[in-house]
Amino acid sequence: MEQEKDRQLGITFQISLDSFLDEPKIVNDEKSTQYEQALQVLEEAKRFRSNQKKCDIAKQALGICGDCIEAYLVYGWNVQDIYERIHILRQGMELATMNIGKEFFLRHVTDFYEEDVMKPLLQIKFAYALSLYEAGNLKKAQKQFQEILNLNPSDVFHVKHYVYASYLYFEQLEKCKELLGRELHEDTFLMYVRFLLLMKEEQINEAKAMVTQLAQANTHLFDMLTYRMMNTAAIVPHFEAGSFEEAAYIYKVLSKVISTLEYLPVFLMKYENED
């Protein structure tokens, strides 16, 4: 079951990675020829479904240009062993950070994702953070997700969802409430975060009052949490509010938090029909 959760999170990132690799790249003038050659070789990886083949192509690209962060991304993400993946992605992330230089981060920039040179770093940082999350190293993952959010307040990668999950997991409830206080719009994910926060704080009556609202927000998610439905949905990059796909995504992200509240399904089933 845990492997299936991780696989689905991996599918989410793979969609993001494919989209990123299709974007035009900013090539370092000093090593432009080698970098362009490496990117051309890396294009071949899209033709294959085999993870091993993708790894082989990425290693070939790195042999041409050792600074090709995109090759580190493809190589690291397609390695099957999660700990080897973490090691490779961390290497690429550290190299990307070093290549950009410390001075770059000292400038006043509202959102670093708007800087083209930052996109490979943020992409590989997200891959690294997600791999840590999958491996259960939630403390290190939280640090990476928080750093990404600080650099990219517009939250292109939706790391805020993982930040919320980690706050709940580590009982950092004041931080969770502070972040919730800055939200401008309510959605199903945030609704469940507020509910779980109430449960954590043992505000049972307030949590009970939300049950009907939770069931109406996304019936699929409610059925998953109350064991009426098995979660077999594949995660997709875009989904409608209240959809099965939205339910699958929220369940995957919050599953580590929900698993610490073993009484949650019983609570939901008990109070769902009460006023």
mmCIF file of C-alpha atoms in Angstrom:
data_model
loop_
_atom_site.group_PDB
_atom_site.id
_atom_site.type_symbol
_atom_site.label_atom_id
_atom_site.label_comp_id
_atom_site.label_asym_id
_atom_site.label_seq_id
_atom_site.Cartn_x
_atom_site.Cartn_y
_atom_site.Cartn_z
ATOM 1 C CA MET A 1 0.000 0.000 0.000
ATOM 2 C CA GLU A 2 2.773 2.443 0.937
ATOM 3 C CA GLN A 3 4.623 1.630 -2.286
ATOM 4 C CA GLU A 4 1.466 2.449 -4.263
ATOM 5 C CA LYS A 5 1.194 5.844 -2.520
ATOM 6 C CA ASP A 6 4.795 6.627 -3.361
ATOM 7 C CA ARG A 7 4.378 5.481 -6.960
ATOM 8 C CA GLN A 8 1.437 7.814 -7.434
ATOM 9 C CA LEU A 9 3.364 10.758 -5.986
ATOM 10 C CA GLY A 10 6.126 9.846 -8.408
ATOM 11 C CA ILE A 11 3.688 10.033 -11.312
ATOM 12 C CA THR A 12 2.782 13.558 -10.221
ATOM 13 C CA PHE A 13 6.391 14.640 -10.363
ATOM 14 C CA GLN A 14 7.075 12.824 -13.638
ATOM 15 C CA ILE A 15 4.366 14.916 -15.290
ATOM 16 C CA SER A 16 5.997 18.066 -13.897
ATOM 17 C CA LEU A 17 9.456 16.918 -15.040
ATOM 18 C CA ASP A 18 8.300 16.131 -18.591
ATOM 19 C CA SER A 19 6.764 19.583 -18.867
ATOM 20 C CA PHE A 20 9.934 21.208 -17.530
ATOM 21 C CA LEU A 21 12.183 19.364 -19.987
ATOM 22 C CA ASP A 22 10.044 20.612 -22.870
ATOM 23 C CA GLU A 23 10.692 24.253 -21.944
ATOM 24 C CA PRO A 24 13.490 26.270 -23.663
ATOM 25 C CA LYS A 25 16.723 26.159 -21.645
ATOM 26 C CA ILE A 26 19.099 28.958 -20.698
ATOM 27 C CA VAL A 27 22.549 27.690 -21.659
ATOM 28 C CA ASN A 28 25.738 28.757 -19.897
ATOM 29 C CA ASP A 29 27.838 30.672 -22.476
ATOM 30 C CA GLU A 30 31.095 29.292 -21.146
ATOM 31 C CA LYS A 31 30.034 25.694 -21.728
ATOM 32 C CA SER A 32 27.299 26.300 -24.275
ATOM 33 C CA THR A 33 28.414 23.691 -26.814
ATOM 34 C CA GLN A 34 28.741 20.874 -24.286
ATOM 35 C CA TYR A 35 25.504 21.849 -22.542
ATOM 36 C CA GLU A 36 23.552 21.954 -25.789
ATOM 37 C CA GLN A 37 24.987 18.580 -26.799
ATOM 38 C CA ALA A 38 24.025 17.106 -23.431
ATOM 39 C CA LEU A 39 20.455 18.435 -23.764
ATOM 40 C CA GLN A 40 20.200 16.971 -27.256
ATOM 41 C CA VAL A 41 21.274 13.557 -25.950
ATOM 42 C CA LEU A 42 18.796 13.892 -23.086
ATOM 43 C CA GLU A 43 15.970 14.372 -25.593
ATOM 44 C CA GLU A 44 16.326 10.674 -26.405
ATOM 45 C CA ALA A 45 15.148 9.783 -22.894
ATOM 46 C CA LYS A 46 11.611 10.844 -23.823
ATOM 47 C CA ARG A 47 11.417 8.037 -26.375
ATOM 48 C CA PHE A 48 11.792 5.282 -23.785
ATOM 49 C CA ARG A 49 9.603 4.069 -20.940
ATOM 50 C CA SER A 50 12.349 2.011 -19.325
ATOM 51 C CA ASN A 51 13.765 3.663 -16.213
ATOM 52 C CA GLN A 52 17.118 1.981 -16.801
ATOM 53 C CA LYS A 53 17.284 3.296 -20.358
ATOM 54 C CA LYS A 54 16.503 6.817 -19.149
ATOM 55 C CA CYS A 55 19.284 6.499 -16.555
ATOM 56 C CA ASP A 56 21.758 5.333 -19.199
ATOM 57 C CA ILE A 57 20.930 8.274 -21.465
ATOM 58 C CA ALA A 58 21.175 10.743 -18.576
ATOM 59 C CA LYS A 59 24.606 9.369 -17.615
ATOM 60 C CA GLN A 60 25.698 9.743 -21.224
ATOM 61 C CA ALA A 61 24.553 13.386 -21.151
ATOM 62 C CA LEU A 62 26.472 13.990 -17.923
ATOM 63 C CA GLY A 63 29.568 12.544 -19.579
ATOM 64 C CA ILE A 64 29.292 15.320 -22.160
ATOM 65 C CA CYS A 65 28.520 18.115 -19.686
ATOM 66 C CA GLY A 66 28.852 17.546 -15.959
ATOM 67 C CA ASP A 67 26.919 20.754 -15.267
ATOM 68 C CA CYS A 68 23.729 19.584 -16.978
ATOM 69 C CA ILE A 69 21.242 19.755 -14.102
ATOM 70 C CA GLU A 70 18.480 18.415 -16.337
ATOM 71 C CA ALA A 71 20.528 15.225 -16.762
ATOM 72 C CA TYR A 72 20.892 14.905 -12.977
ATOM 73 C CA LEU A 73 17.105 15.240 -12.745
ATOM 74 C CA VAL A 74 16.379 12.507 -15.271
ATOM 75 C CA TYR A 75 19.094 10.239 -13.858
ATOM 76 C CA GLY A 76 18.100 10.673 -10.231
ATOM 77 C CA TRP A 77 14.371 10.435 -10.753
ATOM 78 C CA ASN A 78 14.574 7.197 -12.725
ATOM 79 C CA VAL A 79 16.833 5.343 -10.289
ATOM 80 C CA GLN A 80 14.676 2.711 -8.596
ATOM 81 C CA ASP A 81 16.438 2.655 -5.231
ATOM 82 C CA ILE A 82 15.003 5.583 -3.274
ATOM 83 C CA TYR A 83 18.207 6.219 -1.291
ATOM 84 C CA GLU A 84 20.385 6.238 -4.390
ATOM 85 C CA ARG A 85 17.853 8.610 -5.936
ATOM 86 C CA ILE A 86 18.163 10.945 -2.967
ATOM 87 C CA HIS A 87 21.958 10.884 -3.242
ATOM 88 C CA ILE A 88 21.996 11.709 -6.975
ATOM 89 C CA LEU A 89 19.367 14.438 -6.716
ATOM 90 C CA ARG A 90 21.212 16.018 -3.807
ATOM 91 C CA GLN A 91 24.412 16.071 -5.878
ATOM 92 C CA GLY A 92 22.606 17.819 -8.718
ATOM 93 C CA MET A 93 20.901 20.263 -6.357
ATOM 94 C CA GLU A 94 24.178 21.228 -4.695
ATOM 95 C CA LEU A 95 25.859 21.670 -8.089
ATOM 96 C CA ALA A 96 22.993 23.868 -9.335
ATOM 97 C CA THR A 97 23.205 26.016 -6.203
ATOM 98 C CA MET A 98 26.974 26.373 -6.507
ATOM 99 C CA ASN A 99 26.764 27.293 -10.205
ATOM 100 C CA ILE A 100 24.271 30.066 -9.479
ATOM 101 C CA GLY A 101 26.402 31.454 -6.654
ATOM 102 C CA LYS A 102 25.630 32.869 -3.221
ATOM 103 C CA GLU A 103 25.447 36.476 -4.421
ATOM 104 C CA PHE A 104 22.456 35.669 -6.632
ATOM 105 C CA PHE A 105 20.314 34.861 -3.594
ATOM 106 C CA LEU A 106 21.216 38.075 -1.750
ATOM 107 C CA ARG A 107 19.265 40.198 -4.236
ATOM 108 C CA HIS A 108 15.742 41.388 -3.467
ATOM 109 C CA VAL A 109 13.564 39.152 -5.622
ATOM 110 C CA THR A 110 9.842 38.656 -5.007
ATOM 111 C CA ASP A 111 9.721 35.233 -6.663
ATOM 112 C CA PHE A 112 12.881 33.451 -7.790
ATOM 113 C CA TYR A 113 10.915 31.164 -10.122
ATOM 114 C CA GLU A 114 10.581 34.150 -12.453
ATOM 115 C CA GLU A 115 14.352 33.946 -12.989
ATOM 116 C CA ASP A 116 15.005 31.380 -15.752
ATOM 117 C CA VAL A 117 18.347 30.383 -14.256
ATOM 118 C CA MET A 118 16.534 29.292 -11.066
ATOM 119 C CA LYS A 119 14.063 26.893 -12.671
ATOM 120 C CA PRO A 120 16.412 23.874 -12.883
ATOM 121 C CA LEU A 121 17.456 24.381 -9.254
ATOM 122 C CA LEU A 122 13.865 24.625 -7.996
ATOM 123 C CA GLN A 123 12.837 21.619 -10.084
ATOM 124 C CA ILE A 124 15.603 19.388 -8.741
ATOM 125 C CA LYS A 125 15.084 20.733 -5.221
ATOM 126 C CA PHE A 126 11.441 19.694 -5.480
ATOM 127 C CA ALA A 127 12.443 16.242 -6.742
ATOM 128 C CA TYR A 128 14.870 15.901 -3.824
ATOM 129 C CA ALA A 129 12.254 17.025 -1.286
ATOM 130 C CA LEU A 130 9.616 14.687 -2.700
ATOM 131 C CA SER A 131 12.062 11.765 -2.576
ATOM 132 C CA LEU A 132 12.833 12.507 1.070
ATOM 133 C CA TYR A 133 9.094 12.609 1.757
ATOM 134 C CA GLU A 134 8.563 9.261 0.059
ATOM 135 C CA ALA A 135 11.456 7.750 2.029
ATOM 136 C CA GLY A 136 9.844 8.889 5.281
ATOM 137 C CA ASN A 137 12.535 11.445 6.112
ATOM 138 C CA LEU A 138 9.910 14.067 6.850
ATOM 139 C CA LYS A 139 12.143 16.439 8.819
ATOM 140 C CA LYS A 140 14.601 16.950 5.965
ATOM 141 C CA ALA A 141 11.746 17.022 3.456
ATOM 142 C CA GLN A 142 9.997 19.747 5.443
ATOM 143 C CA LYS A 143 13.140 21.901 5.358
ATOM 144 C CA GLN A 144 13.414 21.557 1.579
ATOM 145 C CA PHE A 145 9.725 22.228 0.967
ATOM 146 C CA GLN A 146 9.868 25.319 3.177
ATOM 147 C CA GLU A 147 12.935 26.633 1.343
ATOM 148 C CA ILE A 148 11.202 26.123 -2.011
ATOM 149 C CA LEU A 149 8.146 28.004 -0.763
ATOM 150 C CA ASN A 150 10.338 30.870 0.469
ATOM 151 C CA LEU A 151 12.022 31.121 -2.936
ATOM 152 C CA ASN A 152 8.799 30.619 -4.887
ATOM 153 C CA PRO A 153 5.872 32.228 -2.989
ATOM 154 C CA SER A 154 3.565 31.701 -5.986
ATOM 155 C CA ASP A 155 4.083 27.972 -5.252
ATOM 156 C CA VAL A 156 4.374 26.514 -8.744
ATOM 157 C CA PHE A 157 5.006 23.029 -7.307
ATOM 158 C CA HIS A 158 2.239 23.148 -4.660
ATOM 159 C CA VAL A 159 4.797 22.439 -1.938
ATOM 160 C CA LYS A 160 2.563 24.243 0.536
ATOM 161 C CA HIS A 161 0.473 21.075 0.725
ATOM 162 C CA TYR A 162 3.505 19.131 1.951
ATOM 163 C CA VAL A 163 4.382 21.923 4.375
ATOM 164 C CA TYR A 164 0.907 21.652 5.899
ATOM 165 C CA ALA A 165 1.235 17.869 6.120
ATOM 166 C CA SER A 166 4.599 18.166 7.891
ATOM 167 C CA TYR A 167 3.282 20.785 10.336
ATOM 168 C CA LEU A 168 0.485 18.427 11.305
ATOM 169 C CA TYR A 169 2.821 15.443 11.520
ATOM 170 C CA PHE A 170 5.289 17.220 13.804
ATOM 171 C CA GLU A 171 2.550 18.870 15.890
ATOM 172 C CA GLN A 172 3.705 22.343 14.788
ATOM 173 C CA LEU A 173 0.172 23.574 15.146
ATOM 174 C CA GLU A 174 0.871 27.294 15.601
ATOM 175 C CA LYS A 175 2.881 27.350 12.371
ATOM 176 C CA CYS A 176 0.047 25.507 10.657
ATOM 177 C CA LYS A 177 -2.503 28.074 11.870
ATOM 178 C CA GLU A 178 -0.247 30.955 10.875
ATOM 179 C CA LEU A 179 0.067 29.617 7.310
ATOM 180 C CA LEU A 180 -3.674 28.987 7.123
ATOM 181 C CA GLY A 181 -4.246 32.572 8.203
ATOM 182 C CA ARG A 182 -2.500 33.799 5.048
ATOM 183 C CA GLU A 183 -4.699 31.795 2.678
ATOM 184 C CA LEU A 184 -6.970 33.850 0.432
ATOM 185 C CA HIS A 185 -9.144 31.004 -0.845
ATOM 186 C CA GLU A 186 -10.576 27.870 0.739
ATOM 187 C CA ASP A 187 -10.468 24.563 -1.120
ATOM 188 C CA THR A 188 -10.979 20.913 -0.211
ATOM 189 C CA PHE A 189 -7.341 20.406 0.764
ATOM 190 C CA LEU A 190 -7.362 23.361 3.169
ATOM 191 C CA MET A 191 -10.713 22.276 4.559
ATOM 192 C CA TYR A 192 -9.251 18.910 5.543
ATOM 193 C CA VAL A 193 -6.151 20.570 6.975
ATOM 194 C CA ARG A 194 -8.395 22.720 9.201
ATOM 195 C CA PHE A 195 -10.329 19.610 10.216
ATOM 196 C CA LEU A 196 -7.168 17.666 11.069
ATOM 197 C CA LEU A 197 -5.895 20.672 13.015
ATOM 198 C CA LEU A 198 -9.055 20.658 15.105
ATOM 199 C CA MET A 199 -8.609 16.937 15.699
ATOM 200 C CA LYS A 200 -5.005 17.476 16.750
ATOM 201 C CA GLU A 201 -6.113 20.164 19.209
ATOM 202 C CA GLU A 202 -8.903 17.875 20.496
ATOM 203 C CA GLN A 203 -11.589 20.397 19.584
ATOM 204 C CA ILE A 204 -14.029 17.582 18.956
ATOM 205 C CA ASN A 205 -17.252 19.599 18.791
ATOM 206 C CA GLU A 206 -15.782 21.973 16.221
ATOM 207 C CA ALA A 207 -14.466 19.018 14.212
ATOM 208 C CA LYS A 208 -17.852 17.305 14.436
ATOM 209 C CA ALA A 209 -19.521 20.412 13.015
ATOM 210 C CA MET A 210 -17.336 20.162 9.903
ATOM 211 C CA VAL A 211 -18.200 16.566 8.999
ATOM 212 C CA THR A 212 -21.157 17.347 6.726
ATOM 213 C CA GLN A 213 -19.153 20.100 5.040
ATOM 214 C CA LEU A 214 -16.252 17.690 4.443
ATOM 215 C CA ALA A 215 -18.530 15.063 2.919
ATOM 216 C CA GLN A 216 -20.060 17.634 0.585
ATOM 217 C CA ALA A 217 -16.697 19.121 -0.475
ATOM 218 C CA ASN A 218 -15.514 15.848 -2.017
ATOM 219 C CA THR A 219 -17.582 12.717 -1.540
ATOM 220 C CA HIS A 220 -14.819 10.552 -3.050
ATOM 221 C CA LEU A 221 -12.253 11.642 -0.451
ATOM 222 C CA PHE A 222 -14.769 11.185 2.352
ATOM 223 C CA ASP A 223 -15.489 7.650 1.128
ATOM 224 C CA MET A 224 -11.753 6.874 0.998
ATOM 225 C CA LEU A 225 -11.263 8.065 4.558
ATOM 226 C CA THR A 226 -14.220 6.104 5.845
ATOM 227 C CA TYR A 227 -13.145 2.902 4.059
ATOM 228 C CA ARG A 228 -16.128 2.918 1.700
ATOM 229 C CA MET A 229 -13.807 3.171 -1.296
ATOM 230 C CA MET A 230 -10.324 1.936 -2.129
ATOM 231 C CA ASN A 231 -8.074 4.617 -3.565
ATOM 232 C CA THR A 232 -7.041 3.305 -6.976
ATOM 233 C CA ALA A 233 -7.033 6.590 -8.901
ATOM 234 C CA ALA A 234 -3.987 7.740 -10.822
ATOM 235 C CA ILE A 235 -2.899 11.253 -9.973
ATOM 236 C CA VAL A 236 -3.298 13.754 -12.795
ATOM 237 C CA PRO A 237 -1.751 17.248 -13.096
ATOM 238 C CA HIS A 238 -5.074 19.118 -13.184
ATOM 239 C CA PHE A 239 -8.396 18.246 -11.627
ATOM 240 C CA GLU A 240 -11.776 19.747 -10.812
ATOM 241 C CA ALA A 241 -12.949 20.529 -7.300
ATOM 242 C CA GLY A 242 -14.883 17.608 -5.873
ATOM 243 C CA SER A 243 -13.486 15.124 -8.394
ATOM 244 C CA PHE A 244 -12.129 11.622 -7.825
ATOM 245 C CA GLU A 245 -8.722 12.866 -9.034
ATOM 246 C CA GLU A 246 -8.693 15.669 -6.463
ATOM 247 C CA ALA A 247 -9.538 13.119 -3.783
ATOM 248 C CA ALA A 248 -6.647 10.872 -4.894
ATOM 249 C CA TYR A 249 -4.164 13.742 -4.747
ATOM 250 C CA ILE A 250 -5.246 14.962 -1.282
ATOM 251 C CA TYR A 251 -5.280 11.418 0.094
ATOM 252 C CA LYS A 252 -1.734 10.761 -1.143
ATOM 253 C CA VAL A 253 -0.283 13.960 0.325
ATOM 254 C CA LEU A 254 -2.063 13.717 3.670
ATOM 255 C CA SER A 255 -1.803 9.934 4.062
ATOM 256 C CA LYS A 256 1.193 10.182 6.385
ATOM 257 C CA VAL A 257 -0.749 12.572 8.589
ATOM 258 C CA ILE A 258 -3.981 10.615 8.489
ATOM 259 C CA SER A 259 -2.162 7.401 9.432
ATOM 260 C CA THR A 260 -1.197 8.985 12.765
ATOM 261 C CA LEU A 261 -4.903 9.503 13.545
ATOM 262 C CA GLU A 262 -6.122 5.929 13.633
ATOM 263 C CA TYR A 263 -9.461 6.950 15.085
ATOM 264 C CA LEU A 264 -10.244 9.359 12.227
ATOM 265 C CA PRO A 265 -12.353 6.953 10.071
ATOM 266 C CA VAL A 266 -14.374 5.910 13.124
ATOM 267 C CA PHE A 267 -14.894 9.555 14.050
ATOM 268 C CA LEU A 268 -16.067 10.476 10.544
ATOM 269 C CA MET A 269 -18.475 7.551 10.255
ATOM 270 C CA LYS A 270 -19.873 8.182 13.719
ATOM 271 C CA TYR A 271 -20.678 11.849 13.205
ATOM 272 C CA GLU A 272 -21.358 12.165 9.478
ATOM 273 C CA ASN A 273 -25.137 11.966 9.876
ATOM 274 C CA GLU A 274 -25.408 13.984 13.065
ATOM 275 C CA ASP A 275 -26.438 17.605 13.114
#
